[in-house]
Amino acid sequence: MRNKIIETEIDIKNFKFPNVGVGEYENKNVNIKNTLPGQKVLVKMAKKRRAYIGKVLDFIKRADYEIEPLCADFLNCGGCTFQNIEYEKELEIKKNMV
């Protein structure tokens, strides 16, 4: 049986290594790469085992602490993970991951 593809809006609540935001859909975790806590995103997702895996289609609401990235290709490339947040917030996120 094929997994059903779902498009929905998700609030990102937590963050886990490596660069994966975690939201919730139907009381199950949704893991979405390249997202941050505080964002609201439109995702396309499918169920994988006990959780959902999603891909960002659009950012509906940005996190309060986000800044404008220096690189024009930031969202497309993925090489500079935390270029859109202040350095102090990056350190806080990394400390919470460890």
PDB file of C-alpha atoms in Angstrom, residues 4 9 12 21 41 45 54 58 60 71-72 75 78 82 85 89 91 95:
ATOM      1  CA  LYS A   4      -0.870   8.993   1.178  1.00  0.00           C
ATOM      2  CA  GLU A   9       0.118  23.773   7.655  1.00  0.00           C
ATOM      3  CA  ILE A  12       7.304  24.003  14.278  1.00  0.00           C
ATOM      4  CA  GLY A  21      12.252  21.047  12.805  1.00  0.00           C
ATOM      5  CA  VAL A  41       5.031  26.191   7.222  1.00  0.00           C
ATOM      6  CA  MET A  45       4.295  15.009   3.866  1.00  0.00           C
ATOM      7  CA  GLY A  54       7.616  16.592   5.380  1.00  0.00           C
ATOM      8  CA  ASP A  58       6.102  27.647   1.661  1.00  0.00           C
ATOM      9  CA  ILE A  60       3.562  31.059   6.213  1.00  0.00           C
ATOM     10  CA  CYS A  71      23.200  34.656   0.563  1.00  0.00           C
ATOM     11  CA  ALA A  72      20.507  34.916  -2.124  1.00  0.00           C
ATOM     12  CA  LEU A  75      16.767  28.556   0.861  1.00  0.00           C
ATOM     13  CA  GLY A  78      21.208  24.229   2.227  1.00  0.00           C
ATOM     14  CA  PHE A  82      21.820  28.841  10.335  1.00  0.00           C
ATOM     15  CA  ILE A  85      19.360  33.550  12.623  1.00  0.00           C
ATOM     16  CA  LYS A  89      20.392  32.074  18.894  1.00  0.00           C
ATOM     17  CA  LEU A  91      24.532  28.801  19.904  1.00  0.00           C
ATOM     18  CA  LYS A  95      23.480  23.820  23.054  1.00  0.00           C
TER      19      LYS A  95
END
